[in-house]
mmCIF file of C-alpha atoms in Angstrom:
data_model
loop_
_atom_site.group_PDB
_atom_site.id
_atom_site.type_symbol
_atom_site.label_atom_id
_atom_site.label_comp_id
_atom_site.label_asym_id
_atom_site.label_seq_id
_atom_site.Cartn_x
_atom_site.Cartn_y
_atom_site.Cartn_z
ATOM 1 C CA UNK A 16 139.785 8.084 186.122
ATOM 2 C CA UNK A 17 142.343 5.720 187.283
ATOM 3 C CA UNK A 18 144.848 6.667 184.529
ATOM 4 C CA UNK A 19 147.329 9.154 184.828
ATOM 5 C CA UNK A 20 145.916 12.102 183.015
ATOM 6 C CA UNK A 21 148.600 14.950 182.877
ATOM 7 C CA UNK A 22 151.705 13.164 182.965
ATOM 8 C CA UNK A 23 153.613 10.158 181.404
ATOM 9 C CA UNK A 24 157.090 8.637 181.896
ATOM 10 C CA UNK A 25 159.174 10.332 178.681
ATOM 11 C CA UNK A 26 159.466 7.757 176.426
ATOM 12 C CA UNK A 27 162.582 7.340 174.986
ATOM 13 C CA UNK A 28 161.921 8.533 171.059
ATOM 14 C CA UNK A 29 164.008 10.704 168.139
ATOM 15 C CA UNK A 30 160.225 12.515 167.463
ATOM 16 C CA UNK A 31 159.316 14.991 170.542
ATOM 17 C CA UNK A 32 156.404 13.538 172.712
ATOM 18 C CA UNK A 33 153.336 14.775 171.334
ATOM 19 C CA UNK A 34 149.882 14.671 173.516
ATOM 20 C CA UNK A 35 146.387 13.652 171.963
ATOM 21 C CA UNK A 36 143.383 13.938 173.792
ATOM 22 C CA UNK A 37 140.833 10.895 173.824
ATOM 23 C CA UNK A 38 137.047 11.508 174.727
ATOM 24 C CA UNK A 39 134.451 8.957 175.070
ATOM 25 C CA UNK A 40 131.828 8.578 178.070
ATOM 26 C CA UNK A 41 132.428 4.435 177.687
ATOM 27 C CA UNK A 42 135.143 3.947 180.333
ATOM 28 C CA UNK A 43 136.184 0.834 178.534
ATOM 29 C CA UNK A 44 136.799 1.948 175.105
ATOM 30 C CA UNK A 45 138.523 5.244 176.295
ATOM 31 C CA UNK A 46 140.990 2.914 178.265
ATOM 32 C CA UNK A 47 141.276 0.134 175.951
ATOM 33 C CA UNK A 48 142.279 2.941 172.687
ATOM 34 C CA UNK A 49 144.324 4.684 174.658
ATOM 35 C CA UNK A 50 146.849 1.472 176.371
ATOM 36 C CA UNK A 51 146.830 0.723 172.415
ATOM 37 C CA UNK A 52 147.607 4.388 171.250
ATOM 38 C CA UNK A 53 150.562 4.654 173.789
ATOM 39 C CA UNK A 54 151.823 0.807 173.272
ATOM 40 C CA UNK A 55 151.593 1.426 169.247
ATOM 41 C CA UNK A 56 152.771 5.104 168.976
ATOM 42 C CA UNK A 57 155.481 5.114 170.920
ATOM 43 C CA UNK A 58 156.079 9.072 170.970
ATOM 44 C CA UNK A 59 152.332 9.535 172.154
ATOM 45 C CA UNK A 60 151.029 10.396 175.286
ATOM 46 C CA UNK A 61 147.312 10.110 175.498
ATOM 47 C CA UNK A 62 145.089 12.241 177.826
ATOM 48 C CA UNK A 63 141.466 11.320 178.689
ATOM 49 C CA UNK A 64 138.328 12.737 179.699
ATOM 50 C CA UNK A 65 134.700 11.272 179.641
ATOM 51 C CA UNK A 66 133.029 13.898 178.420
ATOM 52 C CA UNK A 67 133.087 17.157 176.301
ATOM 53 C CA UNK A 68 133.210 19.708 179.239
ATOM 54 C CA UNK A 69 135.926 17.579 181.005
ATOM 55 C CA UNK A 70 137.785 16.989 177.594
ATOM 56 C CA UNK A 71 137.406 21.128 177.111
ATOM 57 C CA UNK A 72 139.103 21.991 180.571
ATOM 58 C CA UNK A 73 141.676 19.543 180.162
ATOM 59 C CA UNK A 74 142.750 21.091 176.829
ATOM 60 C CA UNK A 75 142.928 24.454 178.843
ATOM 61 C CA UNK A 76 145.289 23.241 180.853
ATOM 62 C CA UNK A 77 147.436 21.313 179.220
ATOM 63 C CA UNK A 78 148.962 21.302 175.506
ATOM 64 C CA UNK A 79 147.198 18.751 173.229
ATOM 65 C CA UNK A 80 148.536 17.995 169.275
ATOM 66 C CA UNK A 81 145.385 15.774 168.078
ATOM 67 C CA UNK A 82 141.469 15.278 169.395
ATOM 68 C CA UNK A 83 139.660 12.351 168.971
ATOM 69 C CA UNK A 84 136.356 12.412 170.125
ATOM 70 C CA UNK A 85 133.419 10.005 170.100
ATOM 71 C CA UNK A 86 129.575 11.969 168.832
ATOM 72 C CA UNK A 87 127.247 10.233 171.588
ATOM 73 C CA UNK A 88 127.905 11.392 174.823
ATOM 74 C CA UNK A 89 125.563 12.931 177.317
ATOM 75 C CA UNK A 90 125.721 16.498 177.881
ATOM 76 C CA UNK A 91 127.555 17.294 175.119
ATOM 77 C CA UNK A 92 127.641 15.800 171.810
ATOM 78 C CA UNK A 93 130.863 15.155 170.068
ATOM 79 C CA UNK A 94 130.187 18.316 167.497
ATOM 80 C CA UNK A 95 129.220 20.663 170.187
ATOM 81 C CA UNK A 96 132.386 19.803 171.664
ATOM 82 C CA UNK A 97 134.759 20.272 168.568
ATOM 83 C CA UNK A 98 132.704 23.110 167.746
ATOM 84 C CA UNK A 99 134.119 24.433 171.659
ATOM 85 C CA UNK A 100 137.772 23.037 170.324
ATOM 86 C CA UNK A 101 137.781 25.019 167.359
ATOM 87 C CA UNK A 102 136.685 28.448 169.150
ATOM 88 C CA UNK A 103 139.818 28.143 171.310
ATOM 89 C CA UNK A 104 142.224 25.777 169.412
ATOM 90 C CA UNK A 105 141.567 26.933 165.688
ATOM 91 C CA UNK A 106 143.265 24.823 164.076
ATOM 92 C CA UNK A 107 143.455 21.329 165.948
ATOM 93 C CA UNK A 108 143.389 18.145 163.934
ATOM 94 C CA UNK A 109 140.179 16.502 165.296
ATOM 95 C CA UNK A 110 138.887 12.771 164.592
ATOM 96 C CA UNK A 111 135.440 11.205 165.349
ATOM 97 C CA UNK A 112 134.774 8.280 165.931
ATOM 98 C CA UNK A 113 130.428 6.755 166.370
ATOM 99 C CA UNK A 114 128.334 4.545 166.715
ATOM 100 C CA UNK A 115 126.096 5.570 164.361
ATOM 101 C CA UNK A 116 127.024 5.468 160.670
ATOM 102 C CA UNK A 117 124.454 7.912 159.416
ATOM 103 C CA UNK A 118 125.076 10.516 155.979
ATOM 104 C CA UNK A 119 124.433 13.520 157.468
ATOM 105 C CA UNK A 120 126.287 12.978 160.508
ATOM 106 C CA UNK A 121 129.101 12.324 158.478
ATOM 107 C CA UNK A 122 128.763 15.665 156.405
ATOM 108 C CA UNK A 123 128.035 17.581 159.711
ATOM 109 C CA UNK A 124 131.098 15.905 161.047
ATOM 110 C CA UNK A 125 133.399 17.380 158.056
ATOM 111 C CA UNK A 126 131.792 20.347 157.519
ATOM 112 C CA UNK A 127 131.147 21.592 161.228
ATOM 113 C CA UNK A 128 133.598 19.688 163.018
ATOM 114 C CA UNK A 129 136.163 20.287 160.500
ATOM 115 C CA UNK A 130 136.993 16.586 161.178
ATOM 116 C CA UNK A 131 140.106 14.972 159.188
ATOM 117 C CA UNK A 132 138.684 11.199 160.147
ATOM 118 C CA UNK A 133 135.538 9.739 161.112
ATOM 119 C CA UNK A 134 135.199 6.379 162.193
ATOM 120 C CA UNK A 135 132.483 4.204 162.747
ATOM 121 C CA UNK A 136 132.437 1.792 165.671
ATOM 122 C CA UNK A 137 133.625 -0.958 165.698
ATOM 123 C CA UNK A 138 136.584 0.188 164.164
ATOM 124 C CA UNK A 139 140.059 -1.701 164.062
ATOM 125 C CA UNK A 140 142.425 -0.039 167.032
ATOM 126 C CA UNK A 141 145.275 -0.577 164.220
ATOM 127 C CA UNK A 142 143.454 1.473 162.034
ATOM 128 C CA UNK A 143 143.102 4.156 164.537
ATOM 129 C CA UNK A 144 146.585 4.436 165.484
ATOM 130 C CA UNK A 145 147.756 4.468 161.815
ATOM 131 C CA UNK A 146 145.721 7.746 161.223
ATOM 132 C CA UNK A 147 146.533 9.306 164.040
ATOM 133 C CA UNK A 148 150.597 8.819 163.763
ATOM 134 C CA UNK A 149 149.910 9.726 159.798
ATOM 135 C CA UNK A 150 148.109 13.340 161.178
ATOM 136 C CA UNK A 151 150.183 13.771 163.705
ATOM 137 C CA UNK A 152 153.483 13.723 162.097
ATOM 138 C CA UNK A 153 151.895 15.851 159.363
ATOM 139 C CA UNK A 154 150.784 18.078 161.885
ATOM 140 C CA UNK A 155 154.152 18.408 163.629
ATOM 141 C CA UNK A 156 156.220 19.316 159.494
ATOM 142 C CA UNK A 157 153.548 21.745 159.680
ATOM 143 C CA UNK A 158 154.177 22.910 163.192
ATOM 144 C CA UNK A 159 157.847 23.232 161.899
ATOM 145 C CA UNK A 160 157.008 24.820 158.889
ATOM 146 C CA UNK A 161 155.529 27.376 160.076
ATOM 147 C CA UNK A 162 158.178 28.086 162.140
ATOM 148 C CA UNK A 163 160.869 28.413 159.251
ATOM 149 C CA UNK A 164 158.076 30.919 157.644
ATOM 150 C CA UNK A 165 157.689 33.268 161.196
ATOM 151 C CA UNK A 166 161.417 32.884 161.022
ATOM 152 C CA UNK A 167 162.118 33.934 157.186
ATOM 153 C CA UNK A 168 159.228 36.814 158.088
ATOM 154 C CA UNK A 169 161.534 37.790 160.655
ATOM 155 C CA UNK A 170 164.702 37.926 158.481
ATOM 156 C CA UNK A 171 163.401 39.657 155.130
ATOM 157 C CA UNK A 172 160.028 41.214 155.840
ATOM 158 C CA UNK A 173 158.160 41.822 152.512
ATOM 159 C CA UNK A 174 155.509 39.853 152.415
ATOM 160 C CA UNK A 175 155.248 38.107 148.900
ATOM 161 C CA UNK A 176 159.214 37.141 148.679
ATOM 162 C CA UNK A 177 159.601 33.904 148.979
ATOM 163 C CA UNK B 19 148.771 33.837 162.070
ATOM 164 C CA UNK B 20 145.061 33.109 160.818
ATOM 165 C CA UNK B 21 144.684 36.538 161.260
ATOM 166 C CA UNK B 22 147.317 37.257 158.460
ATOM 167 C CA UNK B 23 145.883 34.733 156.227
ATOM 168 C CA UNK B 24 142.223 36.685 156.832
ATOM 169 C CA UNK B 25 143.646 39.976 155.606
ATOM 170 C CA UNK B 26 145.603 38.728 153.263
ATOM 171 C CA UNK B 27 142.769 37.282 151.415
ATOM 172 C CA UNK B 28 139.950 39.440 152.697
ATOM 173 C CA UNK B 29 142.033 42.270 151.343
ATOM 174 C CA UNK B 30 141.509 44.015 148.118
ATOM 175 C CA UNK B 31 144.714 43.600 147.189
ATOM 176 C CA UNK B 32 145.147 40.052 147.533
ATOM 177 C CA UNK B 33 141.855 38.764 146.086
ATOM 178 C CA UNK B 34 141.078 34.936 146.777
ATOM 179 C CA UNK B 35 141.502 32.919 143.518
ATOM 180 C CA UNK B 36 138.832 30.494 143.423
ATOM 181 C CA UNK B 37 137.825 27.046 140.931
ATOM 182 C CA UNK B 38 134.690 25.662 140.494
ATOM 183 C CA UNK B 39 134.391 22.398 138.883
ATOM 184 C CA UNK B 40 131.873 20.964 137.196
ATOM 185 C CA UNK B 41 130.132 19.700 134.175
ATOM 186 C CA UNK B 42 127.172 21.769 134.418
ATOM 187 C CA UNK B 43 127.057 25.200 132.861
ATOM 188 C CA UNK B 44 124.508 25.657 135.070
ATOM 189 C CA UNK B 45 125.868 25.332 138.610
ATOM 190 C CA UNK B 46 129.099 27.114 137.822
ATOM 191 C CA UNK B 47 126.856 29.848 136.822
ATOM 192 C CA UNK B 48 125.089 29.886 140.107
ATOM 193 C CA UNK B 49 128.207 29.067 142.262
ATOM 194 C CA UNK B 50 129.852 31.784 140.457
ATOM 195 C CA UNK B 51 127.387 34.566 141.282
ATOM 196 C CA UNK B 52 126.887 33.140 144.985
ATOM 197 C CA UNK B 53 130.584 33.447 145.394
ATOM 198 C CA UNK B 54 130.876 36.852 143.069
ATOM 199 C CA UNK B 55 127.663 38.579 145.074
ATOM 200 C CA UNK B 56 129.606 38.427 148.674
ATOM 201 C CA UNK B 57 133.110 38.837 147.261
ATOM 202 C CA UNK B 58 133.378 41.122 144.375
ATOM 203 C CA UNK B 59 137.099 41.353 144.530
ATOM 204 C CA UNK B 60 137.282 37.695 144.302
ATOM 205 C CA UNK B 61 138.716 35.829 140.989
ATOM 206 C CA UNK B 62 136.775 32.856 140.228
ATOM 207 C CA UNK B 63 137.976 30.212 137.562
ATOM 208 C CA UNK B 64 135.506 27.703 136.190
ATOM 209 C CA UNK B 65 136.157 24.399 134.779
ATOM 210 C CA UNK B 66 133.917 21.871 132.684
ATOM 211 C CA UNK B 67 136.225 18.647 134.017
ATOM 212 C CA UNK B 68 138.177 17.117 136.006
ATOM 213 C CA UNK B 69 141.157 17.718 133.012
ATOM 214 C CA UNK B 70 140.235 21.659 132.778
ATOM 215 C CA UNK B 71 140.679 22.399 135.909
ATOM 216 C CA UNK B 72 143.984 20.459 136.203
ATOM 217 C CA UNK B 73 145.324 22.542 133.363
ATOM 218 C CA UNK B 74 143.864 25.570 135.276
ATOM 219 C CA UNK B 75 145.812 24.399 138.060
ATOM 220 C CA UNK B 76 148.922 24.541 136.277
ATOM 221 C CA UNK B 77 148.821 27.993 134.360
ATOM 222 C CA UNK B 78 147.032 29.980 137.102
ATOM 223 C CA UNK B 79 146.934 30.690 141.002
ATOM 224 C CA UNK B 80 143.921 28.777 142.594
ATOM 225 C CA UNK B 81 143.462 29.171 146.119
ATOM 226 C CA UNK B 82 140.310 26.739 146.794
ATOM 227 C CA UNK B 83 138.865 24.401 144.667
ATOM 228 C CA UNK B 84 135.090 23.304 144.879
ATOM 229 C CA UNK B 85 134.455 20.759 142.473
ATOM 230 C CA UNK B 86 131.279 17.739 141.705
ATOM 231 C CA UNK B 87 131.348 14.648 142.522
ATOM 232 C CA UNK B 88 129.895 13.180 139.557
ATOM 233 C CA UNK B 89 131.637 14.304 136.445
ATOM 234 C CA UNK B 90 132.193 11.810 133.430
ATOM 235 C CA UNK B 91 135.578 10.844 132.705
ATOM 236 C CA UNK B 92 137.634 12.067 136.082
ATOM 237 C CA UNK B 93 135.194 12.252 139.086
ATOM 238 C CA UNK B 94 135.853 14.855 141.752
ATOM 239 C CA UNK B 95 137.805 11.829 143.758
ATOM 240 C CA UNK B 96 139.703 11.660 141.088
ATOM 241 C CA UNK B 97 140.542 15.394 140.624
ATOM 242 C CA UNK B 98 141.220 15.367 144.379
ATOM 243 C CA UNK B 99 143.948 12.446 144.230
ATOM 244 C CA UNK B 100 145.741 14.557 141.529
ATOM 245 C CA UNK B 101 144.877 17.970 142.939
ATOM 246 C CA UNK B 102 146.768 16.464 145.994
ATOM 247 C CA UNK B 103 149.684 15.364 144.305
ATOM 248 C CA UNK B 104 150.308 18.880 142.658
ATOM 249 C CA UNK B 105 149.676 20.983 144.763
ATOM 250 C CA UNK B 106 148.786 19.470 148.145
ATOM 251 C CA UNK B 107 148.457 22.764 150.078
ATOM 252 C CA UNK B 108 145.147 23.538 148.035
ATOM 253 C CA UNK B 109 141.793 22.945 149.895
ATOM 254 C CA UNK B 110 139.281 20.659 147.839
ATOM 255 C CA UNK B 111 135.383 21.393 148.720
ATOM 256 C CA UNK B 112 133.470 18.797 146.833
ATOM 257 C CA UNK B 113 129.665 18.727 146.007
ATOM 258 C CA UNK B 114 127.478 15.901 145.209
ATOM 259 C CA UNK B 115 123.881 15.316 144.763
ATOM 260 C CA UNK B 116 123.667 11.934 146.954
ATOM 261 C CA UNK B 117 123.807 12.375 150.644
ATOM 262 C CA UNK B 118 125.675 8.793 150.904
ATOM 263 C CA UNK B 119 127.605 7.648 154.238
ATOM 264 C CA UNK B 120 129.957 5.747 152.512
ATOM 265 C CA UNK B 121 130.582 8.685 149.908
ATOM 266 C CA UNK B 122 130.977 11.394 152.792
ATOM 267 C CA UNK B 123 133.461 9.294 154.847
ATOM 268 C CA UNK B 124 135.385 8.258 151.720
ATOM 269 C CA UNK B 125 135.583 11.877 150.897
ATOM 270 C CA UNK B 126 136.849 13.084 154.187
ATOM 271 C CA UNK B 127 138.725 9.636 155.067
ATOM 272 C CA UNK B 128 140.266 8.799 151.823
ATOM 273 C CA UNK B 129 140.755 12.231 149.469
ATOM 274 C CA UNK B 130 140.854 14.711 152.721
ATOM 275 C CA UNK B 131 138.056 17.080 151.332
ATOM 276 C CA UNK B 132 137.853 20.176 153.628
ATOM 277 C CA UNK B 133 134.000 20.272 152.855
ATOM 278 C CA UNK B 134 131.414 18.669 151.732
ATOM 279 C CA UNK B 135 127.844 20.588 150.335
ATOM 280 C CA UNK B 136 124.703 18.477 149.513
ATOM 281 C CA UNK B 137 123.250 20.093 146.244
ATOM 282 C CA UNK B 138 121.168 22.145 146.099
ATOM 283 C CA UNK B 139 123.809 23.330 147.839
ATOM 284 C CA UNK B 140 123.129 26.621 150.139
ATOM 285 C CA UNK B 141 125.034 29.665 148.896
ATOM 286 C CA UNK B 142 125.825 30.782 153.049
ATOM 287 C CA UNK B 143 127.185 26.953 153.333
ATOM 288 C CA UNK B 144 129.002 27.425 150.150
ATOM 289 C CA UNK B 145 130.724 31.004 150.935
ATOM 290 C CA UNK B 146 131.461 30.006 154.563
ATOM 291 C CA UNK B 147 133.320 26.623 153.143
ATOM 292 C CA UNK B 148 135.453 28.176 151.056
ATOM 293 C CA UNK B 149 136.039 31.000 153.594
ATOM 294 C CA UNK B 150 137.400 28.798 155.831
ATOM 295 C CA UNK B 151 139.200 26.455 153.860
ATOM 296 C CA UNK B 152 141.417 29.289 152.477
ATOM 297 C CA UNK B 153 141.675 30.653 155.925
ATOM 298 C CA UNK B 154 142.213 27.291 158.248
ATOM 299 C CA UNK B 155 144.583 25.727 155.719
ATOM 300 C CA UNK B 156 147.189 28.526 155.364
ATOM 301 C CA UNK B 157 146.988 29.068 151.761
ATOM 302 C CA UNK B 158 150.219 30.407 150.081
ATOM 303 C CA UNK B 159 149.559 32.906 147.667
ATOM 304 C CA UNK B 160 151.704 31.111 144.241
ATOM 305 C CA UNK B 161 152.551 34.140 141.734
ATOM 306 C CA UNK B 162 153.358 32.559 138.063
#
């Protein structure tokens, strides 16, 4: 990994910097997205690892907003490693991206990997980075909606006032 | 915070509204009693269409909704695209009888469904689905 995988130069941006996670075991196409991720989506930082296992201890060490993750990769497949994701990170947005445009991958992919976005190579980088600003900034007014709620649970607690 | 969302609707006191959509009599029978068997507390709504359920939508309090695919006049796409625009928080599980690439990516790429069963569709797929779309989506309870 030549690229810098933990930190990033802030960026100067109104939105807080928010880190997504790319995993692929091609070294091109995980350093081709991500130079296009972080030139397009100017408030992202992208973080990459070449495989589920790496992906999995990176996310345990460092705080990731979005996962996109390629299916065919050796050791671990792509669902095997969002199914890992979800055990310890719930509720991360995930998107996968393959090779292989197959049905039932597809349904696996949505119902077991609880993905929001699955893309099948080759796919158009603009594309990419269009869904992945569009979850992410609907992941961060949920972020800060849930906030306001802990907050208003704070202030009035009885459950069912709203 | 998923936790409160698990006993709030895993509670007897805060039963999870469900709505099944389709135009068989049939399969909302059978989803029904799937759905009834493992949560007795639970208050399921069915719907014939697409338009039923929307007017569902808009007198009661609807939690998940599982709806078909192929339905004449509004197909569960386009239930989905107004389900969204209503009430956008709801989860939308949607069943079809073709296992079709392009139908499964539209349906998670395009309309955002939180699930997506193969009929037959297996009643432990079907329970866990709606499980945890009303638990992984944060699900307001709406009192009218």
């Amino acid at each position: 990994m030549d690229r810098p995988t933990a930190t990033a130069a802030p960026k100067r941006s109104c939105l807080q910097q928010e880190t997504i996670l790319l995993v692929d075991d091609e070294p091109d196409i995980l350093q081709t997205t991500a130079r296009f991720l972080e030139k397009r989506l100017h408030h992202v930082n992208v973080l990459t690892a070449a495989s589920g296992p790496e992906a999995l201890a990176v996310l345990q060490h460092h705080p990731v907003t979005l996962v996109v993750s390629d299916y065919r990769m050796p050791k671990m497949d792509g669902l095997e490693f969002l199914d890992a994701v979800h055990r310890s990170h719930a509720k991360m947005p995930c998107i996968m991206t393959t090779a292989y445009s197959d049905a039932n991958l597809a349904i696996r992919a949505v119902n077991e990997g609880k993905v929001l976005h699955f893309f099948t190579k080759p796919f158009e980088a603009e594309e990419l980075a269009k869904v992945v600003g569009g979850l992410l900034w609907k992941t961060v007014q949920e972020r800060a909606r849930d906030a306001a709620a802990q907050h208003a649970v704070g202030m009035v607690d009885a459950p069912g006032v709203v | 915070m998923q936790d409160t969302h698990l006993q709030r609707h895993t509670g007897e006191a805060e039963p999870l509204h469900v709505l099944f959509v389709d135009d068989e009599q049939d399969i909302l029978t059978t989803c029904q009693a799937f759905f009834r068997s493992r949560n007795p507390h639970a208050c399921i709504h069915t719907a014939a269409s697409g338009k039923q359920a929307l007017e569902l939508l808009q007198t009661h309090r609807v939690d998940v909704i599982v709806s078909d695919y192929c339905m004449p006049r509004m197909n569960g796409f386009e239930l989905m695209a107004r389900v969204r625009e209503m009430r956008p928080e709801v989860p939308c599980i949607l069943m079809t009888a073709y296992t079709d690439v392009e139908l499964a990516m539209q349906a998670v790429n395009d309309h955002e469904a939180d699930a997506f069963l193969v009929k037959p569709v297996d009643p432990e797929q079907l329970i866990q689905a709606i499980q945890y779309a009303a638990t992984s989506k944060g699900v307001e309870p709406v009192y009218n």
